[in-house]
Short mmCIF file of C-alpha atoms and ligand atoms in Angstrom, two decimals:
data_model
loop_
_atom_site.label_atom_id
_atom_site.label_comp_id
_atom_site.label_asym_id
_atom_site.label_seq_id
_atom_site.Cartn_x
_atom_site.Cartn_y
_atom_site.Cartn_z
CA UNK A 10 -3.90 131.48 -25.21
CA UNK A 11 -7.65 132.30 -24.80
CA UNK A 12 -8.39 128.84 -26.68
CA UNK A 13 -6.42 126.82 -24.11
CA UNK A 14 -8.37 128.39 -21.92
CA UNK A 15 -11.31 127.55 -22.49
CA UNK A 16 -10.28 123.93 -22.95
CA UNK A 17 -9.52 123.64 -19.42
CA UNK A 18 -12.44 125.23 -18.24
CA UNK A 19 -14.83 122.23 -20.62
CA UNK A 20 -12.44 120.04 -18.60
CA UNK A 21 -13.63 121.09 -15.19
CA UNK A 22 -17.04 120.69 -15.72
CA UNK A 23 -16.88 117.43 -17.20
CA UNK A 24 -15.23 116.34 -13.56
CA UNK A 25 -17.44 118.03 -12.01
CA UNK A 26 -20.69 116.62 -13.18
CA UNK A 27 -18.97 112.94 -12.99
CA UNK A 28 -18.59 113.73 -9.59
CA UNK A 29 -21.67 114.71 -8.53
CA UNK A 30 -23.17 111.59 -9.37
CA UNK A 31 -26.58 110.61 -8.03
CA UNK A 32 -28.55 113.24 -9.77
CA UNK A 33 -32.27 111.92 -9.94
CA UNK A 34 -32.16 112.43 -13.41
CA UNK A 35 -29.73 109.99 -14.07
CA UNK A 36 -30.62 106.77 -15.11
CA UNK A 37 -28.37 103.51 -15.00
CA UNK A 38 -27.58 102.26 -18.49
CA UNK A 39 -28.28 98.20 -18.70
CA UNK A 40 -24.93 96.40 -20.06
CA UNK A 41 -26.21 94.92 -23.27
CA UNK A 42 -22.27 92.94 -22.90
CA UNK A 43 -23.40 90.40 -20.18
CA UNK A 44 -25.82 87.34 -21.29
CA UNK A 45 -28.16 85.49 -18.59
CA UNK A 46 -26.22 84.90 -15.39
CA UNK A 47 -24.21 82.13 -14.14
CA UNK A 48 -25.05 78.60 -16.50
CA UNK A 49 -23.31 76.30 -15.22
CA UNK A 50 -22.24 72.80 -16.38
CA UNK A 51 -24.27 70.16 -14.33
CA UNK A 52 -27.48 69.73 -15.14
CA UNK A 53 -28.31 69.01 -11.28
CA UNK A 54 -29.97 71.78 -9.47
CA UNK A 55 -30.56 71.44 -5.68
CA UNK A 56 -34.50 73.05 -5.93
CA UNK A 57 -33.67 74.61 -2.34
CA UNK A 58 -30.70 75.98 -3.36
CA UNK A 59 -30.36 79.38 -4.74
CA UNK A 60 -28.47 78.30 -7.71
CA UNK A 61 -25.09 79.04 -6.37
CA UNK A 62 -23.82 74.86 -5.76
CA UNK A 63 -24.11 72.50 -7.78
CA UNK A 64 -24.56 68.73 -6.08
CA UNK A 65 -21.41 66.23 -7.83
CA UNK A 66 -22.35 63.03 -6.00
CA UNK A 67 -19.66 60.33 -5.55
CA UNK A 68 -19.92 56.54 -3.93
CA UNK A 69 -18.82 56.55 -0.85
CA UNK A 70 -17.99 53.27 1.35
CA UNK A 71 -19.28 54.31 4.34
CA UNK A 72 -19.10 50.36 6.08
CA UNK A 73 -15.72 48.13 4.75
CA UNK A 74 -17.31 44.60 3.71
CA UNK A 75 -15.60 41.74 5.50
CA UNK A 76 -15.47 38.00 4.05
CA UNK A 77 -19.04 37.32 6.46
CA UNK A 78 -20.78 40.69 6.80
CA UNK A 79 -21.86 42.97 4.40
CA UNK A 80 -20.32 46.11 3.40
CA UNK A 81 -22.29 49.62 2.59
CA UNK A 82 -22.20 53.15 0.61
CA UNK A 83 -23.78 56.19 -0.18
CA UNK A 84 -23.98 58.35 -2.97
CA UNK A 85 -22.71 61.95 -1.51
CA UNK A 86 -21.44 65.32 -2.76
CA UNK A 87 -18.41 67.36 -0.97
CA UNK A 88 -21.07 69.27 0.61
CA UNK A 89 -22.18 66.66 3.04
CA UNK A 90 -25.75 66.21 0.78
CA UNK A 91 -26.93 62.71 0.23
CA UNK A 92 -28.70 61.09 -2.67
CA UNK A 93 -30.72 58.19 -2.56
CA UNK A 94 -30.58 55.63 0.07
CA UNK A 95 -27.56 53.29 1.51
CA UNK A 96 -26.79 50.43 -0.67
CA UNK A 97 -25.17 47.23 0.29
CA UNK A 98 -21.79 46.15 -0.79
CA UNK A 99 -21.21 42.26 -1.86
CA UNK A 100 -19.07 40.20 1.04
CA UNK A 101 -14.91 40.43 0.65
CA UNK A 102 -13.14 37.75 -0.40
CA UNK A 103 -11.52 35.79 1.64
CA UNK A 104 -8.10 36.10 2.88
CA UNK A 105 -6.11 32.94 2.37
CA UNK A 106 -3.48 31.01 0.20
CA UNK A 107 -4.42 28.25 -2.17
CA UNK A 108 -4.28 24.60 -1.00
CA UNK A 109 -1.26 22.71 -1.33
CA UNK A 110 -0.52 19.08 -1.46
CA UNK A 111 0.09 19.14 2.94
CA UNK A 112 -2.05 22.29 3.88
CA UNK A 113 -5.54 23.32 3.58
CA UNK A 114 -6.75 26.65 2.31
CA UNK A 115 -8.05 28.48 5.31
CA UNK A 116 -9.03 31.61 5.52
CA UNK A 117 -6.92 33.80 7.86
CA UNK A 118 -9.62 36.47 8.72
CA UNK A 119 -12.61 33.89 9.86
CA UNK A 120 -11.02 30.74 9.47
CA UNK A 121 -12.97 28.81 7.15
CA UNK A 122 -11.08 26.21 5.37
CA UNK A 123 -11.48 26.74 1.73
CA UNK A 124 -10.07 24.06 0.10
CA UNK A 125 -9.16 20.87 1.82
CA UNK A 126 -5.11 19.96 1.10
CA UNK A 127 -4.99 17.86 -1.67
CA UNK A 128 -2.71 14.98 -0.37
CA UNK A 129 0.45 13.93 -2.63
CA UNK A 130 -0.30 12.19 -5.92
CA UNK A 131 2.69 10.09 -5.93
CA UNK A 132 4.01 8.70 -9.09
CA UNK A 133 6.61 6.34 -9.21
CA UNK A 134 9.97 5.80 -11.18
CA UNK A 135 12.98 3.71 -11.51
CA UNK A 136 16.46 5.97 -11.03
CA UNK A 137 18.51 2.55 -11.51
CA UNK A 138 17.32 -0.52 -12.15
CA UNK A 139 18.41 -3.22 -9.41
CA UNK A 140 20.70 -6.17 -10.82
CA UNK A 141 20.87 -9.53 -9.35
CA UNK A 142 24.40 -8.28 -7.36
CA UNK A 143 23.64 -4.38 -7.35
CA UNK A 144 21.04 -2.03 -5.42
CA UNK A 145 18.73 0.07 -7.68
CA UNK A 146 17.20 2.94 -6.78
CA UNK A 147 13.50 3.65 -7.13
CA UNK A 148 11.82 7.49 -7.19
CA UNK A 149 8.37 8.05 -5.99
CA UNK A 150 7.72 11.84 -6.73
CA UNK A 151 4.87 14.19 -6.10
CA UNK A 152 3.05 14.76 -9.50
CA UNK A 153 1.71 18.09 -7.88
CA UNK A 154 4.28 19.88 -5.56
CA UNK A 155 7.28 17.59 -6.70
CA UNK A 156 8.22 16.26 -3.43
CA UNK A 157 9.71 12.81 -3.51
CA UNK A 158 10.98 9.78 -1.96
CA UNK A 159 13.55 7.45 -2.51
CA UNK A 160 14.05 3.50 -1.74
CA UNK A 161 16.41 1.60 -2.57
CA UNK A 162 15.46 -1.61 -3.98
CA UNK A 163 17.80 -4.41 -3.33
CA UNK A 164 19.52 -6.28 -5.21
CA UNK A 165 18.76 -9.96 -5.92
CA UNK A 166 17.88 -12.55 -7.75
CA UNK A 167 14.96 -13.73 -9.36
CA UNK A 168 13.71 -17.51 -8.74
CA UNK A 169 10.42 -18.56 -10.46
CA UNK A 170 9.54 -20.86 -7.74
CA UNK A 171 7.00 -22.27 -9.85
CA UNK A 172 9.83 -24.21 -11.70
CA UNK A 173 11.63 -25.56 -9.06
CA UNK A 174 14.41 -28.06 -9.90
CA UNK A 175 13.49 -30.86 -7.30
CA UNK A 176 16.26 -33.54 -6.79
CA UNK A 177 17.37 -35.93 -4.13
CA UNK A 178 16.94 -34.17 -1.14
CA UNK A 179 17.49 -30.68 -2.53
CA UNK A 180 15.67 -27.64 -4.66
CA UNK A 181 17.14 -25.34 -7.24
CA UNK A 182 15.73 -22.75 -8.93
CA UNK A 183 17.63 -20.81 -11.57
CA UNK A 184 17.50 -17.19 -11.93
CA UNK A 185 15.36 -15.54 -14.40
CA UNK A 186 17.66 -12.49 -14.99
CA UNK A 187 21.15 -13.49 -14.66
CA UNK A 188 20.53 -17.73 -15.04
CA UNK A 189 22.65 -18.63 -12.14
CA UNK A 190 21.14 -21.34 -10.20
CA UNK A 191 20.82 -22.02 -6.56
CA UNK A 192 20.08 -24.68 -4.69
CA UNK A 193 17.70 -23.20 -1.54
CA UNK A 194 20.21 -22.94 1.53
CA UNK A 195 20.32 -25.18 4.92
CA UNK A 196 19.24 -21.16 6.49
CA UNK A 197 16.32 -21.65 5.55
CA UNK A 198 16.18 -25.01 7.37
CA UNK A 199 13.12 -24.59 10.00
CA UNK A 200 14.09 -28.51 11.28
CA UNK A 201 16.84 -30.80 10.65
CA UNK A 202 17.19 -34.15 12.59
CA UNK A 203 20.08 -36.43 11.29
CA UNK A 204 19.14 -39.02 13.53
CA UNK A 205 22.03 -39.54 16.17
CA UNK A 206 20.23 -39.73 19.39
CA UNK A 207 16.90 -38.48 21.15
CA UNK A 208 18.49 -35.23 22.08
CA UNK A 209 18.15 -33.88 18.60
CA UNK A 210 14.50 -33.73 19.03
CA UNK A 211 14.94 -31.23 22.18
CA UNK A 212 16.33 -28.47 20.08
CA UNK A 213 13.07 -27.75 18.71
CA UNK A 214 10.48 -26.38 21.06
CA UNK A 215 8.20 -25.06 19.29
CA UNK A 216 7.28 -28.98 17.25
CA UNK A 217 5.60 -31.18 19.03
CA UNK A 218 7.25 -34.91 18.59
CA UNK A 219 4.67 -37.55 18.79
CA UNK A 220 7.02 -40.24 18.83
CA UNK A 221 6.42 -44.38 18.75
CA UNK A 222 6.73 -46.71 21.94
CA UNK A 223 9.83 -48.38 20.54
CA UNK A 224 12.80 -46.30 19.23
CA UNK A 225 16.22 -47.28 18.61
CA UNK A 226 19.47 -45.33 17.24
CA UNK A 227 21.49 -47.41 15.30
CA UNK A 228 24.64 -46.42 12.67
CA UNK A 229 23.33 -42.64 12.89
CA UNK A 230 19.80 -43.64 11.88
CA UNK A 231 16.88 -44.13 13.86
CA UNK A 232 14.07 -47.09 13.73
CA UNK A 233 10.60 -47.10 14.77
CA UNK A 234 7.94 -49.54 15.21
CA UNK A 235 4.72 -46.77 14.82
CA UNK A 236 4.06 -43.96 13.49
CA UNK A 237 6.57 -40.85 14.14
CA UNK A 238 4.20 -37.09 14.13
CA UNK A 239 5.71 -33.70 13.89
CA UNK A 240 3.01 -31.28 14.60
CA UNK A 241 3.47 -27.66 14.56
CA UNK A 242 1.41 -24.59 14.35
CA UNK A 243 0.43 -22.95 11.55
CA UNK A 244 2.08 -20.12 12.07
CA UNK A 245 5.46 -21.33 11.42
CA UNK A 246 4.81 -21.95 8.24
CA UNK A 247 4.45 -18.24 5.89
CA UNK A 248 1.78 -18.03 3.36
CA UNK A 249 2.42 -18.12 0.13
CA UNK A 250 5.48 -19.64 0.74
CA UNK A 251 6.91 -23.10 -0.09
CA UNK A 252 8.01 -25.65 1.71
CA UNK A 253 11.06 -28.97 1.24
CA UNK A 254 10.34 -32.06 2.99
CA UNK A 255 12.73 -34.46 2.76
CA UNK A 256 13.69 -37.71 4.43
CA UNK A 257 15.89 -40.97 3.92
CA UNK A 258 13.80 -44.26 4.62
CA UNK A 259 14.35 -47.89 4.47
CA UNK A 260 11.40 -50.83 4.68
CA UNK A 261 12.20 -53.59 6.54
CA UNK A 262 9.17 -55.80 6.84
CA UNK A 263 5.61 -55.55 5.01
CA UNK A 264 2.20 -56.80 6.35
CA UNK A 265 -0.66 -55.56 4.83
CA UNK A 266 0.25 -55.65 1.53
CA UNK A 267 -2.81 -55.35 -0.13
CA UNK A 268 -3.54 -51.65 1.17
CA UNK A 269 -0.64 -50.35 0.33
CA UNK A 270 2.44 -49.42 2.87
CA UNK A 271 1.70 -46.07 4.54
CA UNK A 272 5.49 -43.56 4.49
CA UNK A 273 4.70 -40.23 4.52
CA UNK A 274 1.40 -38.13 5.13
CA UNK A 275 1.52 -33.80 4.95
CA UNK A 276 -2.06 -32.98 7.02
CA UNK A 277 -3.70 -31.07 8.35
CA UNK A 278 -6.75 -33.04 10.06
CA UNK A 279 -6.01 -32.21 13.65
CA UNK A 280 -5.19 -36.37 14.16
CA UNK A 281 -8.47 -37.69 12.92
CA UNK A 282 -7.90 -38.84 9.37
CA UNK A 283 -5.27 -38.85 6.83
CA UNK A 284 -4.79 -38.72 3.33
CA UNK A 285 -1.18 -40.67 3.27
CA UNK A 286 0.48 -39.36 0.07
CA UNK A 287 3.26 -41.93 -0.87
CA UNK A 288 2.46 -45.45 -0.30
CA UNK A 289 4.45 -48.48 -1.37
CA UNK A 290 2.58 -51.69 -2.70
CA UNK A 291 4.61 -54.47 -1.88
CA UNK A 292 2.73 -56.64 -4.53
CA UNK A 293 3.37 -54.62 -7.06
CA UNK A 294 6.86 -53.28 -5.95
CA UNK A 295 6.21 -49.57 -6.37
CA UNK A 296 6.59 -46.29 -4.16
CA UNK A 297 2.94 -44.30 -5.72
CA UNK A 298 1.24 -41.22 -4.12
CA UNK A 299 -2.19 -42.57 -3.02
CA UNK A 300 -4.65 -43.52 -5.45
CA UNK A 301 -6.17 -46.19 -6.86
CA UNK A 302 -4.26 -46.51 -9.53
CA UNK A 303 -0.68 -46.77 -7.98
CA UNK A 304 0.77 -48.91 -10.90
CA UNK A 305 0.21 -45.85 -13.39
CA UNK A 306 3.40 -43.90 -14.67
CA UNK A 307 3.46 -41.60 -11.35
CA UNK A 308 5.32 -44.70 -9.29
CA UNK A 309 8.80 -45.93 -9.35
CA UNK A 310 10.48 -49.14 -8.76
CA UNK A 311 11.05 -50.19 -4.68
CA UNK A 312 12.43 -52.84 -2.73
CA UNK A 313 12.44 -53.92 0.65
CA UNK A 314 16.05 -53.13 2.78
CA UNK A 315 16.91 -50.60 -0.02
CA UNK A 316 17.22 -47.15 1.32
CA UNK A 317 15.48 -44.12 -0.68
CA UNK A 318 15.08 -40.62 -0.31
CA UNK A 319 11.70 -38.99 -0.52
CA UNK A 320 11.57 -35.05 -0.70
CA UNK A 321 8.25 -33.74 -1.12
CA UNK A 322 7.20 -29.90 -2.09
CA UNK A 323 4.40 -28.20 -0.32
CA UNK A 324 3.21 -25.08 -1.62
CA UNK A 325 1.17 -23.38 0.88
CA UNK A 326 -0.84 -20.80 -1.61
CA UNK A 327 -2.05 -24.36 -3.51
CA UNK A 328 -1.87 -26.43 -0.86
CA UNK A 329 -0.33 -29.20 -3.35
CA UNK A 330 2.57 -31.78 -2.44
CA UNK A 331 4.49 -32.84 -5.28
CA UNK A 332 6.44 -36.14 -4.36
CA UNK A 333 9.65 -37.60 -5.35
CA UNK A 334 11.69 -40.72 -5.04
CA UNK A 335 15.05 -40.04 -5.14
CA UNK A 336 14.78 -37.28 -7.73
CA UNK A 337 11.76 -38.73 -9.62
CA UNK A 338 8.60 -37.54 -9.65
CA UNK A 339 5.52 -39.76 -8.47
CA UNK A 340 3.00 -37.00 -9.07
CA UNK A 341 1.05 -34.30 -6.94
CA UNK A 342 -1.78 -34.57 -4.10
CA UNK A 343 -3.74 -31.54 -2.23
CA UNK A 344 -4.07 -31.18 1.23
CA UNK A 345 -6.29 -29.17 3.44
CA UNK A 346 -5.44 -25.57 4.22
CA UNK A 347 -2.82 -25.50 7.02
CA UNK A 348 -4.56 -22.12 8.18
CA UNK A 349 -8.08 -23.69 8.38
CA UNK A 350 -8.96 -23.44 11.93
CA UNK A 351 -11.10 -26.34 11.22
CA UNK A 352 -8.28 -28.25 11.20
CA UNK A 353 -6.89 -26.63 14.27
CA UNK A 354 -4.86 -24.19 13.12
CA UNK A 355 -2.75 -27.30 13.14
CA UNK A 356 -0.33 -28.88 11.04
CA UNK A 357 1.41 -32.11 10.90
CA UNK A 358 3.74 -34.53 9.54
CA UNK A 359 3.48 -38.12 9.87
CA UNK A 360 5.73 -40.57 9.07
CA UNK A 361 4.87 -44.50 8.62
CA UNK A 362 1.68 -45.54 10.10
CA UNK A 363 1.05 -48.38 13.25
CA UNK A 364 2.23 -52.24 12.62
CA UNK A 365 -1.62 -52.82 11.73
CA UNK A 366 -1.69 -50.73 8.95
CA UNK A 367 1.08 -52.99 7.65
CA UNK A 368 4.38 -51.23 7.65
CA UNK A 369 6.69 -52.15 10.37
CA UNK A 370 9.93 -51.30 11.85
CA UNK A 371 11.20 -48.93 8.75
CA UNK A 372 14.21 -47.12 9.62
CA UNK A 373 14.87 -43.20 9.23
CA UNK A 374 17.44 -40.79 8.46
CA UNK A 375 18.68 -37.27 7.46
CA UNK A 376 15.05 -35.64 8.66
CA UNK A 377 14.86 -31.95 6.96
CA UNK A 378 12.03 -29.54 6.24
CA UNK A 379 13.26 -26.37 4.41
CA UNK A 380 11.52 -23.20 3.46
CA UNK A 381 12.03 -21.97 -0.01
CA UNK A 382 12.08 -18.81 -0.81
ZN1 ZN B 10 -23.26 69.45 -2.81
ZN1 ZN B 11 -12.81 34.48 5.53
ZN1 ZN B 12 2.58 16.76 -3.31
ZN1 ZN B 13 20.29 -13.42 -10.94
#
């Protein structure tokens, strides 16, 4: 009992001197636990600062940058604190689709155009190939955006009018695919006179008949003493195109033998001069184109009162007349450009020149000119 005592009583003055505290004597004991206070991570120590923040510094974009102004940033911490200067940011791209075949790349913020639109790069194809009877089909498609076109490419056939088949009064050609073979048609007759009476010449306006003081109509034929001119613009005749002359014709009486009996002439010379491409030389009795040597192989056999047909070819990208009597060929001559204004834009057929120049009262029929094609 007494020691339990007197551990209670060592008790109480323990407590007691704890409580009392601040005695002077008392010193505070240093905690040897705790190292040097507060090291922090960052290296970066704000020299005004008492140690307690730390700066973390992060770009900021303190001015957006558009496609034509500048943007800008700044380097600052959470804390409002800014490093450094402002720095400039590079310009935005601009804001707009890539160019296509129809559009241009433009810009939709400023409207610059970009890229100008590239236009279709069309490449063509056959879908079906066209037959002499059947329509083909042709393809002409977009090699960039694919867009395409179709035309239908008729059907026909193919002449090489190069190798005409010239007889009396009449062309053929046969086709180069198929071989049939056509003779050109009376629709592509631009003037037919068969002879029958004056009227005829009235139905064709746009020719200008140049016609001989003495004409007579006789058994569906007509004679003339003179010259008989058909004279016609240009114009009516297409380039590149070909062209049938043909005409029946019968001598009566020859003059001037020694020059040579002017038929037929295919000018151009506006009425001044004329290179007369079939002649007939009474002394030698032959139909020849005009030259000096109109006995060579290019003539044929010809009477007086003996009717003969003379079709002649023009070709108007050659200017060349090819001649024939009745289906034979007397040879080839040039003549001047029909679309030379020099020659007035003019063109003319002339038919049997005046009673001086030897050839009188020849009789004509079945008049045609024909364009083939
Ligand atoms: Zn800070
Ligand atoms: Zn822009
Ligand atoms: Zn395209
Ligand atoms: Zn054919």
């Amino acid at each position: 009992m007494k020691k339990l005592l007197i551990c209670v009583l060592v008790l109480i003055v323990a407590l007691a001197v704890v409580a009392c505290g601040g005695d002077d004597t008392q010193k505070p004991t240093p905690d040897v636990t705790q190292g040097p206070e507060n090291t922090p991570d960052s290296d970066v120590k704000d020299p005004d600062d008492d140690g307690a923040h730390t700066h973390d510094f992060k770009e900021v974009v303190t001015l957006e940058p558009t496609c034509t102004s500048l943007g800008k940033k700044e380097k600052k911490c959470s804390c409002g604190a800014v490093e450094g200067n402002e720095m400039p940011l590079p310009f935005a791209p601009h804001n707009a689709k890539e160019a296509t075949c129809t559009e241009d790349s433009v810009c939709a913020t400023c409207g610059k155009v970009l890229t100008e639109k590239y236009g279709h790069l069309f490449v063509d194809s056959v879908v079906t190939e066209a037959t002499c009877t059947v329509d083909g089909l042709a393809r002409s498609t977009c090699h960039r955006c694919g867009t395409s076109t179709d035309t239908v490419v008729a059907a026909g056939h193919t002449y090489d009018l190069t190798k005409l088949t010239v007889s009396k009064g009449s062309a053929g050609s046969t086709c180069t695919k198929c071989g049939q073979t056509v003779t050109f048609a009376e629709k592509q007759t631009i003037l037919k006179l068969d002879f029958d009476s004056e009227a005829e010449f009235a139905n064709y306006p746009a020719f200008t008949v140049e016609k001989p003081s003495e004409m007579k109509y006789e058994n569906s034929t007509l004679q003339t003493n003179g010259a008989l001119w058909f004279k016609y613009g240009a114009d009516v005749i297409p380039s590149n195109s070909k062209l049938l002359v043909s005409f029946d014709f019968k001598l009566t009486t020859a003059g001037l033998t020694h020059r040579g009996e002017s038929i037929f002439s295919f000018t151009s010379r506006g009425g001044n001069s004329y290179a007369w491409i079939v002649k007939y030389y009474q002394a030698d009795g032959v139909l020849s184109t005009q030259d000096s040597g109109h006995n060579a192989s290019n003539s044929v056999p010809a009477t007086l009162n003996k009717w003969y047909n003379c079709t002649a070819i023009l070709d108007t990208a050659t200017n060349t007349v090819s001649v024939y009597i009745d289906g034979v060929s007397i040879g080839s001559k040039t003549v001047h450009n029909h679309n030379d204004a020099k020659y007035n834009n003019n063109f003319e057929l002339r038919f049997f020149d005046v009673k001086s120049n030897g050839v009188s009262m020849p009789y004509y029929d079945n008049f045609k000119l024909v364009e083939i094609k």
